[in-house]
PDB file of C-alpha atoms and ligand atoms in Angstrom:
ATOM      1  CA  UNK A   1      -1.984   7.598  34.329  1.00 48.00           C
ATOM      2  CA  UNK A   2       0.170   4.931  34.934  1.00 56.00           C
ATOM      3  CA  UNK A   3       0.566   1.923  32.187  1.00 88.00           C
ATOM      4  CA  UNK A   4      -1.531   3.913  29.714  1.00 96.00           C
ATOM      5  CA  UNK A   5       0.226   5.983  26.740  1.00 98.00           C
ATOM      6  CA  UNK A   6      -3.232   7.279  25.419  1.00 98.00           C
ATOM      7  CA  UNK A   7      -6.198   8.246  27.772  1.00 98.00           C
ATOM      8  CA  UNK A   8      -8.941  10.075  26.302  1.00 98.00           C
ATOM      9  CA  UNK A   9     -12.380  11.142  28.250  1.00 98.00           C
ATOM     10  CA  UNK A  10     -15.545  12.555  27.223  1.00 98.00           C
ATOM     11  CA  UNK A  11     -13.352  14.271  24.172  1.00 98.00           C
ATOM     12  CA  UNK A  12     -15.807  16.665  21.722  1.00 98.00           C
ATOM     13  CA  UNK A  13     -14.608  18.794  19.024  1.00 98.00           C
ATOM     14  CA  UNK A  14     -16.686  20.873  17.217  1.00 98.00           C
ATOM     15  CA  UNK A  15     -16.547  22.531  13.743  1.00 97.00           C
ATOM     16  CA  UNK A  16     -18.991  25.459  14.604  1.00 95.00           C
ATOM     17  CA  UNK A  17     -22.476  24.105  15.590  1.00 94.00           C
ATOM     18  CA  UNK A  18     -21.537  20.633  14.421  1.00 96.00           C
ATOM     19  CA  UNK A  19     -19.683  17.950  17.054  1.00 97.00           C
ATOM     20  CA  UNK A  20     -17.760  15.707  15.060  1.00 98.00           C
ATOM     21  CA  UNK A  21     -16.338  13.806  18.253  1.00 98.00           C
ATOM     22  CA  UNK A  22     -18.775  13.884  20.996  1.00 98.00           C
ATOM     23  CA  UNK A  23     -17.763  12.322  24.373  1.00 98.00           C
ATOM     24  CA  UNK A  24     -15.031  10.185  22.755  1.00 98.00           C
ATOM     25  CA  UNK A  25     -13.315   7.558  25.201  1.00 98.00           C
ATOM     26  CA  UNK A  26     -10.120   5.473  24.515  1.00 98.00           C
ATOM     27  CA  UNK A  27      -7.013   4.136  26.261  1.00 98.00           C
ATOM     28  CA  UNK A  28      -4.091   2.702  24.535  1.00 98.00           C
ATOM     29  CA  UNK A  29      -1.704   0.850  26.242  1.00 98.00           C
ATOM     30  CA  UNK A  30       2.352   0.864  26.206  1.00 98.00           C
ATOM     31  CA  UNK A  31       3.108  -1.107  22.765  1.00 97.00           C
ATOM     32  CA  UNK A  32      -0.386  -1.782  21.712  1.00 98.00           C
ATOM     33  CA  UNK A  33      -1.393  -1.356  18.043  1.00 98.00           C
ATOM     34  CA  UNK A  34      -4.721  -0.008  17.402  1.00 98.00           C
ATOM     35  CA  UNK A  35      -6.508   0.594  14.118  1.00 98.00           C
ATOM     36  CA  UNK A  36      -8.973   2.637  13.740  1.00 98.00           C
ATOM     37  CA  UNK A  37     -11.754   2.431  11.007  1.00 98.00           C
ATOM     38  CA  UNK A  38     -15.019   4.413  10.235  1.00 97.00           C
ATOM     39  CA  UNK A  39     -16.885   6.145   7.520  1.00 95.00           C
ATOM     40  CA  UNK A  40     -15.379   8.854   5.428  1.00 94.00           C
ATOM     41  CA  UNK A  41     -15.940  12.262   7.674  1.00 95.00           C
ATOM     42  CA  UNK A  42     -16.628  10.477  10.839  1.00 97.00           C
ATOM     43  CA  UNK A  43     -13.647  12.249  12.754  1.00 97.00           C
ATOM     44  CA  UNK A  44     -10.448   9.821  12.459  1.00 97.00           C
ATOM     45  CA  UNK A  45      -8.334  12.469  11.391  1.00 95.00           C
ATOM     46  CA  UNK A  46      -9.942  14.885  13.629  1.00 97.00           C
ATOM     47  CA  UNK A  47      -8.755  12.553  16.556  1.00 98.00           C
ATOM     48  CA  UNK A  48      -5.053  12.251  15.109  1.00 97.00           C
ATOM     49  CA  UNK A  49      -5.256  15.642  15.046  1.00 96.00           C
ATOM     50  CA  UNK A  50      -5.971  15.917  18.692  1.00 97.00           C
ATOM     51  CA  UNK A  51      -3.644  13.305  19.768  1.00 97.00           C
ATOM     52  CA  UNK A  52      -0.991  14.872  17.879  1.00 95.00           C
ATOM     53  CA  UNK A  53      -1.568  18.025  19.658  1.00 95.00           C
ATOM     54  CA  UNK A  54      -2.349  20.060  16.525  1.00 94.00           C
ATOM     55  CA  UNK A  55      -5.674  20.742  17.392  1.00 95.00           C
ATOM     56  CA  UNK A  56      -6.548  21.892  20.871  1.00 96.00           C
ATOM     57  CA  UNK A  57      -9.637  23.804  20.628  1.00 96.00           C
ATOM     58  CA  UNK A  58     -11.862  20.570  22.448  1.00 97.00           C
ATOM     59  CA  UNK A  59     -13.665  19.815  25.292  1.00 97.00           C
ATOM     60  CA  UNK A  60     -12.966  16.732  27.316  1.00 98.00           C
ATOM     61  CA  UNK A  61      -9.587  15.043  28.242  1.00 96.00           C
ATOM     62  CA  UNK A  62      -6.765  13.590  25.869  1.00 97.00           C
ATOM     63  CA  UNK A  63      -3.241  13.603  27.274  1.00 96.00           C
ATOM     64  CA  UNK A  64      -0.461  11.503  25.673  1.00 97.00           C
ATOM     65  CA  UNK A  65       2.482  10.149  28.146  1.00 96.00           C
ATOM     66  CA  UNK A  66       5.479  10.507  25.425  1.00 95.00           C
ATOM     67  CA  UNK A  67       6.884  11.412  22.625  1.00 94.00           C
ATOM     68  CA  UNK A  68       4.178  11.515  19.458  1.00 96.00           C
ATOM     69  CA  UNK A  69       5.106  11.297  15.775  1.00 94.00           C
ATOM     70  CA  UNK A  70       2.519  11.371  13.149  1.00 93.00           C
ATOM     71  CA  UNK A  71       2.857  10.117   9.565  1.00 90.00           C
ATOM     72  CA  UNK A  72       0.283  11.321   7.182  1.00 85.00           C
ATOM     73  CA  UNK A  73      -1.282   9.870   4.123  1.00 79.00           C
ATOM     74  CA  UNK A  74       0.664  12.180   1.823  1.00 84.00           C
ATOM     75  CA  UNK A  75       4.371  12.193   2.953  1.00 87.00           C
ATOM     76  CA  UNK A  76       4.533  15.664   2.840  1.00 89.00           C
ATOM     77  CA  UNK A  77       8.274  15.915   1.958  1.00 94.00           C
ATOM     78  CA  UNK A  78       9.773  19.176   1.324  1.00 95.00           C
ATOM     79  CA  UNK A  79      11.295  19.393  -2.349  1.00 96.00           C
ATOM     80  CA  UNK A  80      14.023  21.464  -1.831  1.00 97.00           C
ATOM     81  CA  UNK A  81      15.580  19.334   0.374  1.00 96.00           C
ATOM     82  CA  UNK A  82      17.900  16.207   0.149  1.00 96.00           C
ATOM     83  CA  UNK A  83      15.640  12.786   1.533  1.00 97.00           C
ATOM     84  CA  UNK A  84      18.249  13.030   4.613  1.00 96.00           C
ATOM     85  CA  UNK A  85      17.235  16.270   5.496  1.00 95.00           C
ATOM     86  CA  UNK A  86      13.689  15.900   5.256  1.00 96.00           C
ATOM     87  CA  UNK A  87      14.457  12.743   7.642  1.00 95.00           C
ATOM     88  CA  UNK A  88      15.701  14.904  10.528  1.00 94.00           C
ATOM     89  CA  UNK A  89      14.402  18.291   9.905  1.00 89.00           C
ATOM     90  CA  UNK A  90      12.801  19.797  13.090  1.00 78.00           C
ATOM     91  CA  UNK A  91      14.677  17.409  14.758  1.00 82.00           C
ATOM     92  CA  UNK A  92      16.270  18.790  18.326  1.00 70.00           C
ATOM     93  CA  UNK A  93      19.037  16.304  19.392  1.00 59.00           C
ATOM     94  CA  UNK A  94      19.946  16.779  23.246  1.00 48.00           C
ATOM     95  CA  UNK A  95      21.923  19.865  23.181  1.00 42.00           C
ATOM     96  CA  UNK A  96      22.200  20.054  19.638  1.00 45.00           C
ATOM     97  CA  UNK A  97      21.280  22.481  16.625  1.00 46.00           C
ATOM     98  CA  UNK A  98      18.228  21.830  14.534  1.00 52.00           C
ATOM     99  CA  UNK A  99      19.475  19.195  12.804  1.00 53.00           C
ATOM    100  CA  UNK A 100      17.521  19.464   9.496  1.00 53.00           C
ATOM    101  CA  UNK A 101      18.357  23.110   9.262  1.00 51.00           C
ATOM    102  CA  UNK A 102      20.071  24.137   6.012  1.00 47.00           C
ATOM    103  CA  UNK A 103      22.107  26.672   7.737  1.00 46.00           C
ATOM    104  CA  UNK A 104      23.878  23.974   9.791  1.00 46.00           C
ATOM    105  CA  UNK A 105      25.728  23.061   6.644  1.00 45.00           C
ATOM    106  CA  UNK A 106      26.703  20.053   4.485  1.00 47.00           C
ATOM    107  CA  UNK A 107      29.277  19.004   7.133  1.00 51.00           C
ATOM    108  CA  UNK A 108      26.214  18.016  10.122  1.00 73.00           C
ATOM    109  CA  UNK A 109      27.779  14.562  10.076  1.00 80.00           C
ATOM    110  CA  UNK A 110      25.879  14.008  13.448  1.00 82.00           C
ATOM    111  CA  UNK A 111      22.331  14.400  11.758  1.00 88.00           C
ATOM    112  CA  UNK A 112      23.296  12.675   8.501  1.00 93.00           C
ATOM    113  CA  UNK A 113      23.836   9.829  11.013  1.00 92.00           C
ATOM    114  CA  UNK A 114      20.969   9.823  12.441  1.00 92.00           C
ATOM    115  CA  UNK A 115      18.986  10.457   9.288  1.00 94.00           C
ATOM    116  CA  UNK A 116      20.819   7.487   7.665  1.00 95.00           C
ATOM    117  CA  UNK A 117      20.076   5.023  10.559  1.00 92.00           C
ATOM    118  CA  UNK A 118      16.350   5.709  10.368  1.00 92.00           C
ATOM    119  CA  UNK A 119      16.755   5.061   6.796  1.00 95.00           C
ATOM    120  CA  UNK A 120      18.360   1.923   7.139  1.00 92.00           C
ATOM    121  CA  UNK A 121      15.497   0.626   8.979  1.00 90.00           C
ATOM    122  CA  UNK A 122      13.312   1.335   6.072  1.00 90.00           C
ATOM    123  CA  UNK A 123      15.975   0.108   3.799  1.00 91.00           C
ATOM    124  CA  UNK A 124      16.242   3.392   1.890  1.00 94.00           C
ATOM    125  CA  UNK A 125      20.150   4.345   3.256  1.00 95.00           C
ATOM    126  CA  UNK A 126      21.475   4.243  -0.520  1.00 97.00           C
ATOM    127  CA  UNK A 127      18.601   7.309  -0.908  1.00 97.00           C
ATOM    128  CA  UNK A 128      19.788   9.969   1.712  1.00 97.00           C
ATOM    129  CA  UNK A 129      20.953  12.322  -0.501  1.00 97.00           C
ATOM    130  CA  UNK A 130      18.301  11.746  -3.142  1.00 97.00           C
ATOM    131  CA  UNK A 131      15.805  14.664  -3.739  1.00 97.00           C
ATOM    132  CA  UNK A 132      11.872  13.842  -3.014  1.00 97.00           C
ATOM    133  CA  UNK A 133      10.998  14.393  -6.260  1.00 96.00           C
ATOM    134  CA  UNK A 134      13.056  11.255  -7.832  1.00 97.00           C
ATOM    135  CA  UNK A 135      11.328   9.107  -5.182  1.00 96.00           C
ATOM    136  CA  UNK A 136       8.374   6.319  -6.063  1.00 93.00           C
ATOM    137  CA  UNK A 137       5.557   6.796  -3.848  1.00 89.00           C
ATOM    138  CA  UNK A 138       6.388   3.851  -1.421  1.00 89.00           C
ATOM    139  CA  UNK A 139       9.853   5.233  -1.266  1.00 93.00           C
ATOM    140  CA  UNK A 140       8.321   8.622  -0.220  1.00 93.00           C
ATOM    141  CA  UNK A 141       5.997   6.842   2.344  1.00 91.00           C
ATOM    142  CA  UNK A 142       9.223   5.172   3.629  1.00 92.00           C
ATOM    143  CA  UNK A 143      10.820   7.975   4.346  1.00 94.00           C
ATOM    144  CA  UNK A 144       7.893   9.475   6.109  1.00 93.00           C
ATOM    145  CA  UNK A 145       8.338   6.447   8.483  1.00 91.00           C
ATOM    146  CA  UNK A 146      11.839   6.855   8.793  1.00 92.00           C
ATOM    147  CA  UNK A 147      11.147  10.618   9.976  1.00 93.00           C
ATOM    148  CA  UNK A 148       8.321   9.532  12.322  1.00 91.00           C
ATOM    149  CA  UNK A 149      10.644   6.803  13.845  1.00 88.00           C
ATOM    150  CA  UNK A 150      13.736   9.430  14.270  1.00 90.00           C
ATOM    151  CA  UNK A 151      12.181  10.820  16.661  1.00 89.00           C
ATOM    152  CA  UNK A 152      11.907   7.363  18.815  1.00 89.00           C
ATOM    153  CA  UNK A 153       7.922   7.998  19.458  1.00 94.00           C
ATOM    154  CA  UNK A 154       6.192   6.153  22.176  1.00 96.00           C
ATOM    155  CA  UNK A 155       2.853   6.869  20.378  1.00 97.00           C
ATOM    156  CA  UNK A 156       2.677   6.478  16.312  1.00 96.00           C
ATOM    157  CA  UNK A 157       0.092   7.988  14.588  1.00 97.00           C
ATOM    158  CA  UNK A 158      -0.448   6.728  10.892  1.00 95.00           C
ATOM    159  CA  UNK A 159      -3.254   8.519   9.251  1.00 94.00           C
ATOM    160  CA  UNK A 160      -3.630   6.355   6.250  1.00 91.00           C
ATOM    161  CA  UNK A 161      -0.289   5.901   5.459  1.00 88.00           C
ATOM    162  CA  UNK A 162      -0.776   3.378   2.487  1.00 86.00           C
ATOM    163  CA  UNK A 163      -3.995   4.427   0.909  1.00 83.00           C
ATOM    164  CA  UNK A 164      -2.166   5.874  -1.805  1.00 80.00           C
ATOM    165  CA  UNK A 165       0.003   2.996  -2.674  1.00 83.00           C
ATOM    166  CA  UNK A 166      -0.553  -0.054  -4.838  1.00 86.00           C
ATOM    167  CA  UNK A 167      -1.630  -3.728  -3.748  1.00 87.00           C
ATOM    168  CA  UNK A 168       1.874  -5.046  -3.395  1.00 87.00           C
ATOM    169  CA  UNK A 169       3.842  -2.153  -2.297  1.00 86.00           C
ATOM    170  CA  UNK A 170       0.822  -2.275   0.693  1.00 87.00           C
ATOM    171  CA  UNK A 171       2.114  -5.651   1.451  1.00 89.00           C
ATOM    172  CA  UNK A 172       5.425  -5.011   1.532  1.00 86.00           C
ATOM    173  CA  UNK A 173       4.373  -1.737   3.907  1.00 87.00           C
ATOM    174  CA  UNK A 174       2.394  -3.803   5.917  1.00 90.00           C
ATOM    175  CA  UNK A 175       5.340  -6.265   6.580  1.00 89.00           C
ATOM    176  CA  UNK A 176       8.207  -3.108   7.105  1.00 88.00           C
ATOM    177  CA  UNK A 177       5.490  -1.452   9.772  1.00 92.00           C
ATOM    178  CA  UNK A 178       5.099  -4.769  11.583  1.00 93.00           C
ATOM    179  CA  UNK A 179       8.844  -5.195  11.795  1.00 91.00           C
ATOM    180  CA  UNK A 180       9.200  -1.481  13.042  1.00 91.00           C
ATOM    181  CA  UNK A 181       6.726  -1.884  15.653  1.00 95.00           C
ATOM    182  CA  UNK A 182       8.185  -5.097  17.012  1.00 94.00           C
ATOM    183  CA  UNK A 183      11.562  -3.898  17.367  1.00 92.00           C
ATOM    184  CA  UNK A 184      10.634  -0.524  18.732  1.00 92.00           C
ATOM    185  CA  UNK A 185       7.289  -1.184  20.244  1.00 95.00           C
ATOM    186  CA  UNK A 186       5.672   2.081  20.516  1.00 96.00           C
ATOM    187  CA  UNK A 187       2.107   2.089  21.000  1.00 98.00           C
ATOM    188  CA  UNK A 188       0.587   2.557  17.421  1.00 98.00           C
ATOM    189  CA  UNK A 189      -2.832   4.271  16.024  1.00 98.00           C
ATOM    190  CA  UNK A 190      -3.276   3.611  12.616  1.00 97.00           C
ATOM    191  CA  UNK A 191      -6.028   4.917  10.475  1.00 96.00           C
ATOM    192  CA  UNK A 192      -7.283   2.881   7.872  1.00 95.00           C
ATOM    193  CA  UNK A 193     -10.016   2.014   5.314  1.00 92.00           C
ATOM    194  CA  UNK A 194      -8.958  -1.463   4.639  1.00 93.00           C
ATOM    195  CA  UNK A 195     -10.468  -3.901   7.014  1.00 95.00           C
ATOM    196  CA  UNK A 196      -7.799  -6.498   6.078  1.00 94.00           C
ATOM    197  CA  UNK A 197      -4.968  -4.210   6.972  1.00 94.00           C
ATOM    198  CA  UNK A 198      -6.173  -3.537  10.439  1.00 96.00           C
ATOM    199  CA  UNK A 199      -7.013  -7.647  10.905  1.00 96.00           C
ATOM    200  CA  UNK A 200      -3.372  -8.210   9.940  1.00 95.00           C
ATOM    201  CA  UNK A 201      -1.543  -5.400  12.078  1.00 96.00           C
ATOM    202  CA  UNK A 202      -3.853  -4.540  15.127  1.00 97.00           C
ATOM    203  CA  UNK A 203      -4.177  -6.002  18.558  1.00 96.00           C
ATOM    204  CA  UNK A 204      -7.286  -4.309  18.761  1.00 98.00           C
ATOM    205  CA  UNK A 205      -9.992  -2.835  15.987  1.00 98.00           C
ATOM    206  CA  UNK A 206     -11.965   0.230  16.760  1.00 98.00           C
ATOM    207  CA  UNK A 207     -14.788   1.214  14.663  1.00 98.00           C
ATOM    208  CA  UNK A 208     -15.474   5.451  14.950  1.00 98.00           C
ATOM    209  CA  UNK A 209     -19.214   6.120  14.572  1.00 97.00           C
ATOM    210  CA  UNK A 210     -21.280   8.924  15.299  1.00 97.00           C
ATOM    211  CA  UNK A 211     -18.544  10.585  17.084  1.00 98.00           C
ATOM    212  CA  UNK A 212     -17.501   7.768  19.558  1.00 97.00           C
ATOM    213  CA  UNK A 213     -16.095   4.555  19.819  1.00 98.00           C
ATOM    214  CA  UNK A 214     -18.680   2.439  18.636  1.00 97.00           C
ATOM    215  CA  UNK A 215     -17.551  -0.816  18.111  1.00 97.00           C
ATOM    216  CA  UNK A 216     -13.927  -2.870  19.178  1.00 98.00           C
ATOM    217  CA  UNK A 217     -12.726  -6.107  18.462  1.00 98.00           C
ATOM    218  CA  UNK A 218      -9.589  -7.697  20.113  1.00 97.00           C
ATOM    219  CA  UNK A 219      -7.572  -9.646  17.938  1.00 97.00           C
ATOM    220  CA  UNK A 220      -5.841 -12.555  18.942  1.00 94.00           C
ATOM    221  CA  UNK A 221      -4.331 -15.158  16.469  1.00 95.00           C
ATOM    222  CA  UNK A 222      -0.612 -14.927  16.236  1.00 94.00           C
ATOM    223  CA  UNK A 223       1.661 -12.671  13.993  1.00 92.00           C
ATOM    224  CA  UNK A 224       2.577 -12.905  11.048  1.00 90.00           C
ATOM    225  CA  UNK A 225      -1.240 -13.358  10.098  1.00 93.00           C
ATOM    226  CA  UNK A 226      -2.804 -14.570   7.360  1.00 90.00           C
ATOM    227  CA  UNK A 227      -6.290 -12.980   5.884  1.00 86.00           C
ATOM    228  CA  UNK A 228      -8.159 -16.131   6.745  1.00 91.00           C
ATOM    229  CA  UNK A 229      -7.416 -15.332  10.333  1.00 93.00           C
ATOM    230  CA  UNK A 230     -10.398 -13.253  12.056  1.00 93.00           C
ATOM    231  CA  UNK A 231     -12.840 -13.713   9.289  1.00 94.00           C
ATOM    232  CA  UNK A 232     -15.540 -13.411  12.122  1.00 93.00           C
ATOM    233  CA  UNK A 233     -14.557 -10.173  12.981  1.00 95.00           C
ATOM    234  CA  UNK A 234     -13.819  -8.870   9.439  1.00 96.00           C
ATOM    235  CA  UNK A 235     -17.448  -9.846   8.651  1.00 95.00           C
ATOM    236  CA  UNK A 236     -18.937  -7.918  11.955  1.00 96.00           C
ATOM    237  CA  UNK A 237     -16.312  -4.989  10.840  1.00 96.00           C
ATOM    238  CA  UNK A 238     -17.908  -4.756   7.531  1.00 96.00           C
ATOM    239  CA  UNK A 239     -21.091  -4.667   9.062  1.00 95.00           C
ATOM    240  CA  UNK A 240     -20.445  -1.912  11.280  1.00 95.00           C
ATOM    241  CA  UNK A 241     -18.920   0.090   8.402  1.00 94.00           C
ATOM    242  CA  UNK A 242     -22.440  -0.878   6.554  1.00 90.00           C
ATOM    243  CA  UNK A 243     -20.766  -2.762   3.918  1.00 86.00           C
ATOM    244  CA  UNK A 244     -21.556  -6.221   2.955  1.00 72.00           C
ATOM    245  CA  UNK A 245     -19.099  -8.604   2.701  1.00 62.00           C
ATOM    246  CA  UNK A 246     -19.316 -10.448  -0.849  1.00 62.00           C
ATOM    247  CA  UNK A 247     -17.213 -13.252   0.561  1.00 55.00           C
ATOM    248  CA  UNK A 248     -19.521 -14.197   3.330  1.00 51.00           C
ATOM    249  CA  UNK A 249     -22.600 -12.464   2.375  1.00 46.00           C
TER     250      UNK A 249
HETATM  251  N1  ATP B   1     -11.208  22.472   9.954  1.00 94.91           N
HETATM  252  C1  ATP B   1     -12.373  22.001   9.839  1.00 94.91           C
HETATM  253  N2  ATP B   1     -13.473  23.160   9.762  1.00 94.91           N
HETATM  254  C2  ATP B   1     -14.493  22.206   9.493  1.00 94.91           C
HETATM  255  N3  ATP B   1     -14.790  21.179   9.210  1.00 94.91           N
HETATM  256  C3  ATP B   1     -14.007  20.411   9.777  1.00 94.91           C
HETATM  257  C4  ATP B   1     -12.730  20.755   9.612  1.00 94.91           C
HETATM  258  N4  ATP B   1     -12.097  19.918   9.630  1.00 94.91           N
HETATM  259  C5  ATP B   1     -12.649  18.490   9.443  1.00 94.91           C
HETATM  260  N5  ATP B   1     -13.805  18.944   9.491  1.00 94.91           N
HETATM  261  C6  ATP B   1     -15.058  17.953   9.269  1.00 94.91           C
HETATM  262  O1  ATP B   1     -15.118  17.153   9.960  1.00 94.91           O
HETATM  263  C7  ATP B   1     -15.636  15.754   9.865  1.00 94.91           C
HETATM  264  C8  ATP B   1     -14.565  14.544  10.306  1.00 94.91           C
HETATM  265  O2  ATP B   1     -13.613  15.093   9.284  1.00 94.91           O
HETATM  266  P1  ATP B   1     -12.376  13.880   9.521  1.00 94.91           P
HETATM  267  O3  ATP B   1     -10.939  14.590   8.650  1.00 94.91           O
HETATM  268  O4  ATP B   1     -11.868  13.703  10.855  1.00 94.91           O
HETATM  269  O5  ATP B   1     -12.845  12.717   9.045  1.00 94.91           O
HETATM  270  P2  ATP B   1     -12.322  11.250   8.552  1.00 94.91           P
HETATM  271  O6  ATP B   1     -12.896  10.377   9.141  1.00 94.91           O
HETATM  272  O7  ATP B   1     -11.066  11.229   8.799  1.00 94.91           O
HETATM  273  O8  ATP B   1     -12.215  10.867   6.943  1.00 94.91           O
HETATM  274  P3  ATP B   1     -11.826  10.315   5.852  1.00 94.91           P
HETATM  275  O9  ATP B   1     -11.914   8.944   6.085  1.00 94.91           O
HETATM  276  O10 ATP B   1     -12.486  10.841   4.665  1.00 94.91           O
HETATM  277  O11 ATP B   1     -10.462  10.882   5.711  1.00 94.91           O
HETATM  278  C9  ATP B   1     -15.750  16.071   8.311  1.00 94.91           C
HETATM  279  O12 ATP B   1     -17.236  16.209   8.017  1.00 94.91           O
HETATM  280  C10 ATP B   1     -15.158  17.239   7.876  1.00 94.91           C
HETATM  281  O13 ATP B   1     -15.719  18.203   6.834  1.00 94.91           O
HETATM  282 MG1   MG B   2      -9.063  11.408   7.398  1.00 94.91          MG
END
């Protein structure tokens, strides 16, 4: 469909007898930043796996127009590959070899250049030759973002990418993701448990419940946003999630 990056219609996903997604509909426009909230077990990661093409055992329709990249909550870096090789692992440049593979050798400067460019976007160029175990949690998460970006995605799927980070590092990551999004303009679907994160970053906030999109809010405040923006939406989203907001109760 023209003008749509993600088009999902009547998507149903069953695990045995249990339908986790039940006739879910969703559209995401090119360049749109969408945050997906929902209780634990509501099916958020399941939806992301379908959109990433990692789960095709579904009924209904789910199409993505263009290249998809995923960054998970755990960075999932291969410990036996240096940082730059993790960034380009499995990447196939036009007419080229698998630039992340070891057999290509350390003289693979083209692959390294691509990796270093992506790493510099997340301010980690100086860690290109480091081993993953020497990175902090936030640094590993930034490598994971670089690995997603290097694929120049039309759709960037982020599954709680900042969940394991401390509050200050999270704030820095919010600014980084906003900055990367504004420069590259992929469509983004960000799964998060953090309502404030959703309100700071997204154009639209969705709440997944009972297997479908149960609530939807458009956010109109200009960026960069303050926590005090969209305070009305905050209370409503917390209500949708069954949480009482101490600030407004
Ligand atoms: N491979 C699987 N086999 C059986 N059940 C599964 C499988 N994967 C997920 N489920 C179930 O589907 C439901 C939705 O899981 P999912 O991981 O999508 O939830 P989620 O919304 O991402 O939760 P969280 O916020 O805790 O990450 C859960 O009840 C889970 O147990
Ligand atoms: Mg999940």
